[in-house]
Each structure stands twice: as C-alpha cells, then as structure tokens.
XYZ file of C-alpha atoms in Angstrom:
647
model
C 1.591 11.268 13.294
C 0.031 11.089 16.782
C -2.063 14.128 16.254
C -3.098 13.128 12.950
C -3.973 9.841 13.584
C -6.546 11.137 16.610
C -8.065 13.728 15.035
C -8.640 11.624 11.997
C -11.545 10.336 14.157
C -13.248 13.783 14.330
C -12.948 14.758 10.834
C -15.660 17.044 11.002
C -14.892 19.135 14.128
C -11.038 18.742 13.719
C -10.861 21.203 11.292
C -10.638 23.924 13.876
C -7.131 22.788 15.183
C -5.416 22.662 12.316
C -3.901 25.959 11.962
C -2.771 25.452 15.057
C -1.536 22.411 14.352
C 0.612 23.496 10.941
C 2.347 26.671 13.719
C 3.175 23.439 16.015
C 4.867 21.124 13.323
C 6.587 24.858 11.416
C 7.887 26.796 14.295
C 10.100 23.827 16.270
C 12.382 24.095 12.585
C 12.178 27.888 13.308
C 13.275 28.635 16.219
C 16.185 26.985 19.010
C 15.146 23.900 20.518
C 14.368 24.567 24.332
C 14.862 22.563 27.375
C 12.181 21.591 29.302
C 13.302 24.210 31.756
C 12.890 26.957 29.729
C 8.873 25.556 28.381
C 9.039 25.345 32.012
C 9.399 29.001 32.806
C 7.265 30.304 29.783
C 4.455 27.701 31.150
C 4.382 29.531 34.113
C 4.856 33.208 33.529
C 2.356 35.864 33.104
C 2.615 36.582 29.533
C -0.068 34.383 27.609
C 1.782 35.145 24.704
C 4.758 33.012 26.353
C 2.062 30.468 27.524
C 0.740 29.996 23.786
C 4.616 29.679 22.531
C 5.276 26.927 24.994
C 2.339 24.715 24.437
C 2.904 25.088 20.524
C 6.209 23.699 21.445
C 5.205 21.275 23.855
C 2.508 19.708 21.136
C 5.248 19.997 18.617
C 7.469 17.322 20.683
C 4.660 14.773 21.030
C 3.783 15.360 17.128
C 7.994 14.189 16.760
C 7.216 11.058 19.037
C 8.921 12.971 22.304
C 8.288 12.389 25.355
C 7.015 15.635 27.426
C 5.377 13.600 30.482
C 8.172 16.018 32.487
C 6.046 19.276 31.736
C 2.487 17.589 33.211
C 2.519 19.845 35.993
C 3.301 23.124 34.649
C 0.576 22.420 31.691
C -2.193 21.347 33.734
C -2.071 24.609 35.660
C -3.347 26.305 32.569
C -6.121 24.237 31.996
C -8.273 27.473 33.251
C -7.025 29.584 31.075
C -9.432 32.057 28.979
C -7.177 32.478 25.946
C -9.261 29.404 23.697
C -6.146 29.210 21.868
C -4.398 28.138 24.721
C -7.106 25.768 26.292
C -7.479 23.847 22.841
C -3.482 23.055 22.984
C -3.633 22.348 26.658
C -6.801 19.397 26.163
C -4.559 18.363 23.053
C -1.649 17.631 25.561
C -3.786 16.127 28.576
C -5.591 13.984 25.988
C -1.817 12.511 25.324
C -0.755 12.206 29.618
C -3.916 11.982 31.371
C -3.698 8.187 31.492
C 0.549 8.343 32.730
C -0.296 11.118 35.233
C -3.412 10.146 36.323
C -2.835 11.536 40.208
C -1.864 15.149 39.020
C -5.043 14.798 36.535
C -7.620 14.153 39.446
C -6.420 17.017 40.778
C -7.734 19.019 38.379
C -11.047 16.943 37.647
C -13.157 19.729 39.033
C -11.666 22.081 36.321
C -12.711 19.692 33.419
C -15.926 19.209 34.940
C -16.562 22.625 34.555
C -15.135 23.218 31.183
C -17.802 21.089 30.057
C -20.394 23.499 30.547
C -17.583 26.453 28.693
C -19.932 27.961 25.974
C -17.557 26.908 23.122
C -18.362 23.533 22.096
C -14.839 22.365 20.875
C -14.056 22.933 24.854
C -16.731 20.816 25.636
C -15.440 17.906 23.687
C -11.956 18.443 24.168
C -13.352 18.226 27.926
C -15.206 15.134 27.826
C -11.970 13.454 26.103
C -9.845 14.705 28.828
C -12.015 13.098 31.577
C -12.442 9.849 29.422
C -8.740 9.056 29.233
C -8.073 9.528 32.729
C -8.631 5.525 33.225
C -9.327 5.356 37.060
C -12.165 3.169 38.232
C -12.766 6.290 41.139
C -14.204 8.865 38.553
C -15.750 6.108 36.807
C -19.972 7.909 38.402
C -18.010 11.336 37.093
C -17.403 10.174 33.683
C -20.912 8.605 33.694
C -22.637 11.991 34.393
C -20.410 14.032 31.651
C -21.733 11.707 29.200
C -25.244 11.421 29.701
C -24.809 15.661 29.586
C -23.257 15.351 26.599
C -25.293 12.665 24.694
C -27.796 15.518 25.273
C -25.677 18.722 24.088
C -26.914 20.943 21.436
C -23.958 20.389 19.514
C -23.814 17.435 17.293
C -19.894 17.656 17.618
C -20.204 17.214 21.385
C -22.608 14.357 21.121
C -20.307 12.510 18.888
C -17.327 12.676 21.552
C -19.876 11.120 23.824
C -20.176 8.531 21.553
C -16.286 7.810 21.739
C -16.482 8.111 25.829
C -18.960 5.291 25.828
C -15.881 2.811 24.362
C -13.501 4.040 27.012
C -15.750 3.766 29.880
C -17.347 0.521 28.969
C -13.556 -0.971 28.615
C -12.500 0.988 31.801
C -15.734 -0.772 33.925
C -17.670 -3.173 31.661
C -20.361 -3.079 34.668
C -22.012 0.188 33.479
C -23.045 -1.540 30.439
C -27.224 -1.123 30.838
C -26.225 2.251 31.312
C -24.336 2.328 28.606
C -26.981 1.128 26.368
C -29.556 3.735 27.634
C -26.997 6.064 26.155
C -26.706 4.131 23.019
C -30.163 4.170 22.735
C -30.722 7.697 22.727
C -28.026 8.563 20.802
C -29.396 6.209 17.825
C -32.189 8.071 17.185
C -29.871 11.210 16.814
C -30.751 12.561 13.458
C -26.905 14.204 12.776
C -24.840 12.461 10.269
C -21.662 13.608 12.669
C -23.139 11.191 15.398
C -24.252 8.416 13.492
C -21.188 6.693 12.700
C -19.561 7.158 16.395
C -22.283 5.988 17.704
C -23.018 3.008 15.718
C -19.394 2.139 16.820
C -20.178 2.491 20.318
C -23.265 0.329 19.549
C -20.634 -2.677 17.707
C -18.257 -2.504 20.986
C -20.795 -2.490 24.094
C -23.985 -4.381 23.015
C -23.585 -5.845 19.189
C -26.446 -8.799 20.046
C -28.591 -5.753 20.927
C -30.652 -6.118 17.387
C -33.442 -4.370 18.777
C -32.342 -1.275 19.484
C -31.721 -0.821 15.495
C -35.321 -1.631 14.105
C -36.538 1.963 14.953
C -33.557 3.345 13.191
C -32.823 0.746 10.540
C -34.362 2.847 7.721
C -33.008 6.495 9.277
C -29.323 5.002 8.811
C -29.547 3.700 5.742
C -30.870 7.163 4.354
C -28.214 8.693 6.185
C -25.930 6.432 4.989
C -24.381 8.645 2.019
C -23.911 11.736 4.034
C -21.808 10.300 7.408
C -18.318 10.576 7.070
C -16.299 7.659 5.457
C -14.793 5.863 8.212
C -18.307 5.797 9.867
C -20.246 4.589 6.412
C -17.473 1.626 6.918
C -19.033 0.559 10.724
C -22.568 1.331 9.654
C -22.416 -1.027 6.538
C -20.740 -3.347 8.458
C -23.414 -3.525 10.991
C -26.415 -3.197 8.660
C -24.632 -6.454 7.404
C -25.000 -8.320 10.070
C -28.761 -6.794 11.032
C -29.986 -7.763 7.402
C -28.924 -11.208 7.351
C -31.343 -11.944 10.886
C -34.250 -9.978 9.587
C -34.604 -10.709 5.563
C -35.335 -14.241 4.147
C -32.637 -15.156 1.122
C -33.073 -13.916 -2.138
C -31.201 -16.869 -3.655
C -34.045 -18.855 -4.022
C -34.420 -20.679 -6.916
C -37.512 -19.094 -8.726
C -37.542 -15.822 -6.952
C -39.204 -12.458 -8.431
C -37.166 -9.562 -8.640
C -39.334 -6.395 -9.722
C -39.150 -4.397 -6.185
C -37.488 -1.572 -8.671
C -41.535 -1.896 -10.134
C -43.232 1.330 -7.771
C -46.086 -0.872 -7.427
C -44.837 -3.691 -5.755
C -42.668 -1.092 -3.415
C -45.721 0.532 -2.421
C -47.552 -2.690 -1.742
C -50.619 -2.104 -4.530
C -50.339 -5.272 -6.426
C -52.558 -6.442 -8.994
C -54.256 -9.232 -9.137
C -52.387 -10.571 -11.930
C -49.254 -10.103 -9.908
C -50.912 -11.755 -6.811
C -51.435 -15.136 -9.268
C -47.450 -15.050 -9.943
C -46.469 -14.489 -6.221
C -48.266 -17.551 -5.405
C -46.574 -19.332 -7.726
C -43.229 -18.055 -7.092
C -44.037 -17.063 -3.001
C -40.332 -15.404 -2.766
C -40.598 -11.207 -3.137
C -37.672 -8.902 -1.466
C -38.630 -6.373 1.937
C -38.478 -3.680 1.034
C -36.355 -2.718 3.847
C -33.818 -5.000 1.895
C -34.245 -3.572 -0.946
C -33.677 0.132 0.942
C -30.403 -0.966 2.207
C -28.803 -2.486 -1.318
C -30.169 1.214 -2.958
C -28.483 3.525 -1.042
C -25.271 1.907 -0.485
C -25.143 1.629 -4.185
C -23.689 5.250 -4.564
C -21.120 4.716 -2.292
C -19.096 2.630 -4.843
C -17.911 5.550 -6.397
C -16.258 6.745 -3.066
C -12.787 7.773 -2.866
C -12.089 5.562 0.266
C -11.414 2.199 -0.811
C -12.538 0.981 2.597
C -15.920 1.896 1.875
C -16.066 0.587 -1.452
C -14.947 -2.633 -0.169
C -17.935 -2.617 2.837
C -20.295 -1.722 -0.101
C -19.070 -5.019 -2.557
C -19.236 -7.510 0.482
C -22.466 -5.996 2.086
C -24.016 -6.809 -1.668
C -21.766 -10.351 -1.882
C -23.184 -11.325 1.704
C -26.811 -9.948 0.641
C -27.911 -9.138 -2.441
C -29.520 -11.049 -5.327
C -27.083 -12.984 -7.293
C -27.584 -11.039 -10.383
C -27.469 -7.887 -8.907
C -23.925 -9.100 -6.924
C -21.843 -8.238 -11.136
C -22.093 -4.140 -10.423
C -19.823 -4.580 -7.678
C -16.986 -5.500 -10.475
C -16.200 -2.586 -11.452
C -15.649 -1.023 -8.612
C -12.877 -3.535 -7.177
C -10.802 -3.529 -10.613
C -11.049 0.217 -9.391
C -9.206 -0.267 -6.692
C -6.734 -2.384 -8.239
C -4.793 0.911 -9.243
C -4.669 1.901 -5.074
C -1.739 1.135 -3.387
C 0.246 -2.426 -2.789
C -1.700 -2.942 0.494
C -4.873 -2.107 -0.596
C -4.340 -4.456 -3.632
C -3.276 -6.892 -1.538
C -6.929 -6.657 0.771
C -8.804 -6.597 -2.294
C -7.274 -9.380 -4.570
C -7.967 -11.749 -1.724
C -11.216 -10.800 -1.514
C -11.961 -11.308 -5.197
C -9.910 -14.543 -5.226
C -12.913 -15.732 -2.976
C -15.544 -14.451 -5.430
C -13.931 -15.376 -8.751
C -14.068 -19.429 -7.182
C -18.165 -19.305 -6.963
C -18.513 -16.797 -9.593
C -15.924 -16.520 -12.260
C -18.342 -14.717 -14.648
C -18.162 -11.722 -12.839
C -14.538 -10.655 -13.704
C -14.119 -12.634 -16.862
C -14.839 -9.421 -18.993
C -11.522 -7.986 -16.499
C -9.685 -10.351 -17.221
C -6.676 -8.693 -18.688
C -6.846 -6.762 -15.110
C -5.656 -9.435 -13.353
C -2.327 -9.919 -15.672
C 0.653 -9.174 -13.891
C 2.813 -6.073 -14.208
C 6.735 -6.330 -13.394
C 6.462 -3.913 -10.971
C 3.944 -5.854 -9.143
C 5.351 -7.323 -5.377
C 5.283 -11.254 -5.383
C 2.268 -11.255 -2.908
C 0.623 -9.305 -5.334
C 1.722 -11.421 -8.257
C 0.808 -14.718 -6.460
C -2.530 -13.456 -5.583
C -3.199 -12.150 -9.598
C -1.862 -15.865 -10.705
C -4.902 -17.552 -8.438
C -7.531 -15.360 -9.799
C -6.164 -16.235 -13.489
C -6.549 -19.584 -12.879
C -9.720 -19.205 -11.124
C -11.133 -17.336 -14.463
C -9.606 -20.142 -16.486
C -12.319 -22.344 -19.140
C -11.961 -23.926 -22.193
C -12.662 -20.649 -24.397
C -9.912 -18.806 -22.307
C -7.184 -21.107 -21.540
C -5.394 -20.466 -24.316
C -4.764 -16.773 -23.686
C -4.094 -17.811 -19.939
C -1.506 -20.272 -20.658
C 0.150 -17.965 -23.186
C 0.234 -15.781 -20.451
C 1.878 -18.124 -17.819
C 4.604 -19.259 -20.546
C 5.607 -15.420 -20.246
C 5.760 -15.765 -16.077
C 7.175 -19.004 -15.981
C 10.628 -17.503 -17.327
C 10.369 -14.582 -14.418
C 13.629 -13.705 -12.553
C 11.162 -13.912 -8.973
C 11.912 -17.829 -8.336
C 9.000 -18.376 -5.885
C 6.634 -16.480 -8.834
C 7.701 -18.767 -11.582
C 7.088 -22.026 -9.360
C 3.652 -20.314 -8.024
C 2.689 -20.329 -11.714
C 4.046 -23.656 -12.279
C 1.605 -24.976 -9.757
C -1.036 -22.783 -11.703
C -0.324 -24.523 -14.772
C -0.863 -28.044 -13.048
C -4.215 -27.091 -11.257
C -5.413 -25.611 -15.173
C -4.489 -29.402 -16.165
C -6.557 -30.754 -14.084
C -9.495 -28.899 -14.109
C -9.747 -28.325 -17.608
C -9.471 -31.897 -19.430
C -9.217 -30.579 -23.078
C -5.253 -28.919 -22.162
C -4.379 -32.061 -19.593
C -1.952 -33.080 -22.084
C -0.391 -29.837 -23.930
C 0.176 -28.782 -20.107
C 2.279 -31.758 -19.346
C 4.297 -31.311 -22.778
C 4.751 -28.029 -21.635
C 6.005 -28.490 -18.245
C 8.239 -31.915 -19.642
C 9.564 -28.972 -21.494
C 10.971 -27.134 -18.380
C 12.630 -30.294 -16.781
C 15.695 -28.524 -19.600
C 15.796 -25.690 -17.773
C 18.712 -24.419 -16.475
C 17.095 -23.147 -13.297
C 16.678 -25.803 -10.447
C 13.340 -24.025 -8.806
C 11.465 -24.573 -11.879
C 12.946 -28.324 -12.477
C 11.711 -29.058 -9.056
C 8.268 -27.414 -9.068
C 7.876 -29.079 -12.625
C 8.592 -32.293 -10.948
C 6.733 -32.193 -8.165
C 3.086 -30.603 -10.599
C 4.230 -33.654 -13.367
C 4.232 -36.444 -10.732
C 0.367 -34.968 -9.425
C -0.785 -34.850 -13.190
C 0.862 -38.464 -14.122
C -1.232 -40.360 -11.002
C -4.972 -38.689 -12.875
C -3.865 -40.858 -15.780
C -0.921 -42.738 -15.517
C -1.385 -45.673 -17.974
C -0.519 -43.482 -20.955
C 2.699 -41.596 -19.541
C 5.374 -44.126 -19.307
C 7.474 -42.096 -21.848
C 7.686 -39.222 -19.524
C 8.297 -41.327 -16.313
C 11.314 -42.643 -18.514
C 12.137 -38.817 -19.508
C 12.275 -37.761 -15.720
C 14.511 -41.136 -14.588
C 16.842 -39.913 -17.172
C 17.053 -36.097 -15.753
C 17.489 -37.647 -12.125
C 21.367 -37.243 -11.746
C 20.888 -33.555 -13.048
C 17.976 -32.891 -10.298
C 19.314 -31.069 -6.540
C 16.237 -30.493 -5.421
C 15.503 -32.982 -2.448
C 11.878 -32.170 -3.109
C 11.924 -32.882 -6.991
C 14.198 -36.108 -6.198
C 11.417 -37.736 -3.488
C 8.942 -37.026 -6.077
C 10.988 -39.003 -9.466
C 11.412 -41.622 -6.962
C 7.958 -42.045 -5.557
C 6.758 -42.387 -9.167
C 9.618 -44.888 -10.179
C 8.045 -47.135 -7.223
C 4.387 -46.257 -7.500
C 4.594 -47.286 -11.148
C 7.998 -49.676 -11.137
C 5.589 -52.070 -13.692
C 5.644 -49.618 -16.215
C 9.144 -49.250 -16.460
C 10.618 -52.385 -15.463
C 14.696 -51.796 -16.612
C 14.556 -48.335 -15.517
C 13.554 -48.692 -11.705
C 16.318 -50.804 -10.295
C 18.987 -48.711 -12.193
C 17.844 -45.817 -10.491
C 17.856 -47.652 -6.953
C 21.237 -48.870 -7.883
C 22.345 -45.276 -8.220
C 20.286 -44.529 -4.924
C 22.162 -47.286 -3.099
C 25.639 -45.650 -4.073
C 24.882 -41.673 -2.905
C 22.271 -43.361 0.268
C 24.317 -41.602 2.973
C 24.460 -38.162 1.773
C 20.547 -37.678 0.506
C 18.546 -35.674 2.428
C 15.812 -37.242 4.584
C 12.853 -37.463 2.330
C 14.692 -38.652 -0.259
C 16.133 -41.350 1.913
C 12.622 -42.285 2.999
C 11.775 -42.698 -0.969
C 14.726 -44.645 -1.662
C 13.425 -47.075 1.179
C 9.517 -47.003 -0.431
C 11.190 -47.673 -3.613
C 13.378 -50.660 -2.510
C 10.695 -52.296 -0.973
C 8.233 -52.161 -3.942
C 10.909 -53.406 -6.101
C 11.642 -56.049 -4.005
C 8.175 -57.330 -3.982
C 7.362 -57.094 -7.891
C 10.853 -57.545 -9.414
C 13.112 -59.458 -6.205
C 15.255 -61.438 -8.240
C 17.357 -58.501 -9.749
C 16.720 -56.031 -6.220
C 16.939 -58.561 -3.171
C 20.654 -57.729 -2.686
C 20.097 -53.826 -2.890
C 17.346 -53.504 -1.061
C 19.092 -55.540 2.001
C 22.191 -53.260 1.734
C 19.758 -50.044 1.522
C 18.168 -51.629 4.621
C 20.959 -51.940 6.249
C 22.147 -48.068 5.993
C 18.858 -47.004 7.040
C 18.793 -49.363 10.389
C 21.852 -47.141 11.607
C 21.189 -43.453 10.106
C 21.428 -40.961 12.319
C 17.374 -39.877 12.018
C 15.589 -42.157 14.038
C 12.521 -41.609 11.480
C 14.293 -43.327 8.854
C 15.410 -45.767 11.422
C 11.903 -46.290 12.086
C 10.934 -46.674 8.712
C 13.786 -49.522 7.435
C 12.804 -51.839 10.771
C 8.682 -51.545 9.536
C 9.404 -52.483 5.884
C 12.037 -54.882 6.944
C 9.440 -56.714 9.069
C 6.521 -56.072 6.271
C 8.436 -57.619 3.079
C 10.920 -59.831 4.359
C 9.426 -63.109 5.843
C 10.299 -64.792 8.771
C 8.808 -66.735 11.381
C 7.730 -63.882 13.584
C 5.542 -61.768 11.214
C 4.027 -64.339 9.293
C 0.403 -63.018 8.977
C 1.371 -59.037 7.830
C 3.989 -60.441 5.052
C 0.588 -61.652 3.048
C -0.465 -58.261 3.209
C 2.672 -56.374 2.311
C 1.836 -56.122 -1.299
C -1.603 -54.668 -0.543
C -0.249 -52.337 1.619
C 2.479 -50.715 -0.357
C 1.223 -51.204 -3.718
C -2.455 -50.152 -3.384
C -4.043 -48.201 -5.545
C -3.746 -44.028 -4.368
C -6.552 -41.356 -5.208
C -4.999 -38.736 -7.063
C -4.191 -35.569 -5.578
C -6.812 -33.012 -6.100
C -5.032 -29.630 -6.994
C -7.744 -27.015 -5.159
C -7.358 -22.869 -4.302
C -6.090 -21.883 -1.480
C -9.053 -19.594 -1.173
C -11.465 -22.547 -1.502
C -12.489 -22.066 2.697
C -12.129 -18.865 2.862
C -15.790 -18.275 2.209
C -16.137 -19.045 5.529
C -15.456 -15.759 6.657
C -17.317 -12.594 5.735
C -15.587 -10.651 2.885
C -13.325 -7.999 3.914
C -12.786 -8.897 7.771
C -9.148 -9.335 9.235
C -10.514 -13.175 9.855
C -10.522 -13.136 6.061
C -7.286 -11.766 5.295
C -5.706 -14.546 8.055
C -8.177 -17.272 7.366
C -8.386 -17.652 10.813
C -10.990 -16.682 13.612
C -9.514 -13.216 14.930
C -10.301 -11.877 18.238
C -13.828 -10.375 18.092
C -15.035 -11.679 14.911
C -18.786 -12.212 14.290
C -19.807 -14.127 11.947
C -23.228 -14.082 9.909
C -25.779 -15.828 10.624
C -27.454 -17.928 8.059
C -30.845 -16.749 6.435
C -33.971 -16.913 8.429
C -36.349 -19.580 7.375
C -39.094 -16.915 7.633
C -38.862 -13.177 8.010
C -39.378 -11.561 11.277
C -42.001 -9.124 11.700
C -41.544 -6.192 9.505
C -43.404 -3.547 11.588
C -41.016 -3.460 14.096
C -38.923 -1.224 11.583
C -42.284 1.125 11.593
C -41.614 4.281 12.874
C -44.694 6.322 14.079
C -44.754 10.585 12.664
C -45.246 13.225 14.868
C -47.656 15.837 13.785
C-alpha cells in the first residue's frame, strides 16, 4: 500500500517501476522467508544477482507494512551500484528510511549528489527524492542547489520531482521561501503537462497570496488543463478558483448579457448596435472567464470523481447562473460511485438543491432511497427530497416518506419524520394532511417513531394552534403509553403552553405526573414543574394542592437543576411578602406568547464554505482553509494576463 500510495503521485514516470514492483509483492509468496541476516549477507556479496534478490525482498517487507530500518546500512552501500535495476530498488528503500536514519544517510550525501547528474532520468528523480526526505536543517543549501538543477533538467519527469522537493524543503526551513518562489516562478511557465500540476501544488503550499505570479500563465493552464494528470487538474481548478473570483467582476448581475459564445464579442469587434445594448446593460463576461468555464467543461466526463466534483463547484462558485444546470448531470453520475464518494457529493448537492432546487428536480427519482443505502447516505437523500419538495411534487414525496417511515433503521424513520414536519411547514397547502398523518403514527407500535411524531406534532401545533385542540386531547390520551422522556417533555409542554384549550384534561395529566414525579427523568421533571405552575396561575382552585406537593419533591431531588428550578417558580407564582413586585409579572413571564419554531436544513450555513472542501464536509473552518473572496467591484486590469510572442 506504501508503494502504491507514493508512486500514485508520479503517475506518469511511475510506470517504469512497476514490473519491478509486481516481482517484489510475487516472489516473498515464492520463496522462504529470510532473516535479516541472510538479506544481510546477499546485500553484501559480490553477486549482483544476490544484490537484486535481496532488495526485491527488502521492498517486499515495507510493501507488507514491515519494518526493515535493521538493513539501512547494508542497503545504502549499494547506492553506487551500476546495475539500474538495483539503484531504482535501492532509492525506493532510502525514500522509505532516509528520514529514521538520517546520520548513516549524510554519509552518503555525496553519492546522491552525484546520482543526480546519472544520465538516466528516473535516477535523477529518484535522487532528488532521496536528498529531500533526509529532513536535516544542515543539507538544507544542498537540497537548495539540487533543485534549482533540477527545475532546469531536460526531463519534464525530473522537473516535476523538483516540484515535490519545494514542499519538503519549504516545511523543513520555511526561511528559503523567496527562494522558493524564484523556483515556483520558473517552473510556472513550464510548458509540460507532467509539471503543471506539481507545481501548481508547490505554488498552493509556499506562496498561495502570490496572485501575480499566475497572470502570465493564467491562460497556458487553463489550455493545459485537459491534458495534466487527474489529481493535478484537481489543484489547478482549485486554484484557478480562487484566482478567478479576485480578477473577474460577477456575472450574477441582474440584467447581464451573455453572448461571449457570439465570435464577435470574443474577439472584441462589436457593432455598433451591440455597443447601444452594452450601455444599457454595462455587464459583459472576460473573456479570460469565459476561457476558464470552456475548458473545464470537458472534464465532467472524467472518470475521477474528484475532478468532476472541482469542475461542478469551480462553475457553482463562478459561472453564470444559467449556465451552473450542466453540472447536474454529472453529480447524479457520481451517485452510482462508492458509499464515500456518495457521501462527499450528496452534501455538496444538499447545499445547491437549498438555493437552487430546479436544478435536480428533473433527478428527482435519483435521490429516492435504495435499501441497500447506509443511513448517512439515506439521511443525506431524505434532506435533498425535502429540499426539492413544492406544491406540484409533494405528493409523490410524501408517498415516498410513508414507504420510509415504516423502515427497520430507527434513526432513518425518525430522520424522515422530521422531514415530514419541515414539508408541513414550508409548504402550507399539506400543513394539515401532514399532521393527520403523523397523529396517525402516535398507534404505532414502535416507541422511536411515537416520540419523533411527538416531538414534529408539538413544532407544527405552536404555527397554528387555535384549531388543534382535538389532537392536543388525542396526545394527553396516548401519554401513559409514551417511554420516551423526550416525547413525554414535549405532551407536557403543550398541555401547559395551551392548558386554556383543554381545561379538564391538563390537571388530570399533572395529577398522574404528581403520582410517578420521582422516577421521571429530568426533563420531564422540569415539564411537570412548567406545567404545575401554569396551571396554578390560570386554573388554581382545582391545582393549588398539587402543584405545592410537586414543589415540594422538586425542592429535595437529587439534581440541583431541578432544585433550582422549583425554588424560582416557587418564588415567581406563590406570593409572599418578600417577592411582591415579580409575582405581578409571573403570568407574563410563563404564559407569553412563543415564536414558533422554524424547522430549517441543516445545510442552510453551509454555503459558507466553498463546495467540495474538507471545511465543507465538517462545517467547520479546517486547518488551512481559504476561503473566496467576494467579487471585485471592478475588474482588475486585464493585460496583465497578456503574454508577449516570440518571433
């Protein structure tokens, strides 16, 4: 996995190990597992043959997660060996030690230095990667040297390992940076597609406020943009991101044009007639801008999801809002990927579908939730339905949710519950034939969804509670049935918030309260105490005595919060001398009038953070996370991107 993982970041010159490579992960199963005496012994004979054995041997230990640290001596004496064979597996290892063994790895500094002038240019790099990992501030001038060489090597392959130096050395001694960036700089205007992604990278860790050193090579990337491998189209979008959003004015303007696809207008020979309308409307794309959104079009087609999802937030973050819909495709795509990458991208177009629901209605069915699906996944396909949800929808969607609401995943079934409570609310027209439904699965047998249908009822009944009395009755008659300390706080806070309505039922049920006090949980207790003391004040003749006894159990419970509670309401509603001026205020206080809850996404503020980053994912600020900046108010000068030909 090791080996895999770090060549995965040379794609393009990797290729030459992997024979190698498939020998080192066959033979171990092959042949009798050796001590490290006998690698030892074949390390340091004569036979290269013997040599090459041992080092397939030795790479096939690290590949099982082994430590070999034991061999670092008898390896590194073959580090000037002429067999290439050989010298490839022997930078493989040292890549791996160098860092543990870094005294044994000076020692042979001067033999590194001089493989990076070997003629082959896999040496070279393999080289260059050696002397980067040895992490000691003394070679730090050395290193310095082998990569300005290298940044200037014939072979694009070589230059790209530079690129990945430049990371190591600026985190080894962050005081070579202007250095660093004269590297950087030169390296930009490298015209290989092998470089451009390493060294955009490089660019993102050492200097990412250095704007100016992409104008000159702003339009070079973005045409080189389909050709660099994927992982580098990922950092290149990402940065071109960021770069577009300082240098472009907003195309969501109200009363924009939008014909840069016209030749005319990208060639700048407007007519007249077109002058009159741009007056009028004064908004018309760069096109620089309309460069980048062009040729990262393509790359939503790619196989790496990764880069499909730096292609739909680069056009989220910066393209026209009419233009943002072709991304929608692209995502459902995905959708088919794995559980992780489902997970990544469902977030993401949780976020969209809030602002734009349009753009996945026609996916809809997409979105519907498989029984195979993980309850992450589920949860996360439940908020975009409800997202998508209108009035010439909801029907299907609540159909739907009846289906999900009988699911054997309890935490599912009361996610959806809460989706069927926030489709209540926002959509007026199916307030009502939601709250039948959900009275409906207070009969259940299973307690989760009692509760959850409890706690959704008792938001929905304070938007309109005047004409729900019947189902306040409905729920006091279900209490003794209810476990739930959740779904039991909740009956209770509505028998108090709305004890007027249903003036017989309330002090039966704190009558029944006042009997099983002592062995409720502690928000229910709390309740029980709101509930006596709004009884007491609106209907005192038939509650005085309870609420005194209830008061009483709560001055010596054994949490000091309810304690705490029972002496405040005690003081507030029952007058006496001492608190003469806050008793004419009690009834204010507890029985004043309380906005109704607003049932929002979770993914309301996630827009926040740019699609796609780990900040995102969290909805928190992660370590190095730069956010966008907002639009400029006027575009910056657009000849800076003008790059002068050479005859």
């Amino acid at each position: 996995k090791y080996l895999l993982g770090y060549f995965s970041l040379d794609q393009s010159g990797g290729s030459w190990f992997l024979p190698s490579l498939m020998l080192t992960l066959i033979r171990p199963t092959m042949f009798p597992v050796l001590r490290n005496e006998d690698l030892k012994e074949m390390l340091e004979s004569n036979k290269e043959s013997l040599k090459l054995e041992a080092m397939k041997r030795v790479v096939g230990l690290i590949a099982k997660g082994k430590n070999a640290s034991e061999l670092f001596p008898a390896v590194v004496k073959n580090v000037a060996s002429k067999n290439i064979e050989l010298k490839k597996l022997v930078y493989v290892y040292l890549v791996r030690y160098a860092e543990e063994q870094q005294d044994l790895a000076l020692l042979s500094i001067s033999t590194f230095q001089r493989a990076l002038k070997d003629p082959n240019q896999f040496i070279r790099a393999s080289a260059l990667r050696v002397l980067s990992s040895i992490r000691v501030p003394i070679i730090v001038p050395i290193m310095m040297l082998a990569i300005k060489e290298a940044a200037a090597d014939l072979s694009p392959y070589v230059r790209k390992t530079s690129a990945h130096a430049i990371q190591k050395l600026f985190s080894l001694d962050p005081d070579q940076k202007e250095q660093l960036i004269e590297v950087i700089e030169k390296l930009l205007k490298d015209k290989s597609t092998l470089v451009a992604g390493s060294v955009v990278m490089a660019f993102e860790e050492v200097c990412p406020d250095r704007i100016d050193l992409i104008h000159k090579n702003y339009r070079k990337l973005c045409n080189l943009l389909v050709d660099v491998e994927e992982w580098g189209q990922v950092v290149i979008i990402s940065m071109l991101t960021r770069y577009a959003r300082t240098q472009f004015t907003s195309p969501w303007k109200e009363g924009a044009v939008f014909d840069e696809n016209n030749e005319k207008t990208f060639y700048d020979s407007d007519s007249e007639e077109k002058k009159g309308q741009i007056e009028a409307k004064p908004y018309i794309m760069d096109p620089d801008h309309r460069l980048l959104l062009r040729n990262t079009k393509p790359l939503l087609q790619s196989r790496n999801t990764a880069v499909v999802m730096s292609v739909a937030q680069l056009y989220w973050h910066l393209a026209p809002k009419h233009e943002v819909s072709i991304v929608t495709k692209s995502l459902v795509r995905l959708l088919r990927s794995h559980r992780e990458v489902q997970y990544i991208v469902l977030q993401n177009i949780a976020t969209m579908s809030i602002q734009r629901k349009g753009m996945f209605e026609p996916f809809m069915k997409s979105f519907y939730v498989r029984s195979t699906d993980a309850t992450h996944i589920k949860t996360l396909k439940l908020e975009i339905l409800t997202n998508l949800a209108n009035e010439a929808n909801i029907s299907t969607i609540l159909r739907e949710f009846q289906t999900y609401v009988k699911s054997q995943d309890k935490a599912f079934a009361a996610a959806t519950i809460q989706a069927i409570g926030r489709c209540a609310t926002n959509i007026s027209e199916v307030t009502d034939t939601c709250l039948n439904g959900l009275v409906l699965l207070l009969s259940n047998r299973d307690e989760t969804v009692v509760a959850e249908s409890v706690v959704v009822i008792k938001k929905l009944l304070q938007t309109q509670p005047t004409q729900h009395s019947e189902i306040i009755k409905h729920m006091a008659k279900l209490f003794d049935n209810i476990t739930v300390p959740m779904a039991r706080a909740s009956i209770l806070w509505l028998m108090g918030e709305y004890c007027e309505r249903v003036p017989k039922i309330a002090p039966d049920v704190l009558r029944k309260m006042a009997k099983t006090f002592t062995i409720e949980e502690d928000i229910v207790k709390l309740q029980t105490v709101n509930l006596a003391a709004k009884l007491y004040l609106t209907n005192s003749k038939q509650t005085k005595l309870l609420t005194q006894y209830i008061l009483n159990l709560g001055k010596y419970d054994q949490n000091y919060d309810i304690r705490d509670r029972t002496r405040f309401i005690r003081q507030l509603i029952v007058p006496s001398e001492k608190n003469g001026a806050l008793n004419k205020y009690a009834r204010r206080i507890l029985l004043a009038p309380k906005p109704a809850p607003v049932l929002e996404s979770a993914f309301k503020d996630r827009d926040r953070y740019q699609l796609g980053t780990l900040s995102h994912s969290l909805n928190i600020k992660a370590t190095g996370y730069q956010e966008l900046s907002d639009w400029p108010a006027v575009a910056p000068d657009q000849s800076v991107r003008n790059v002068e030909v050479i005859e």
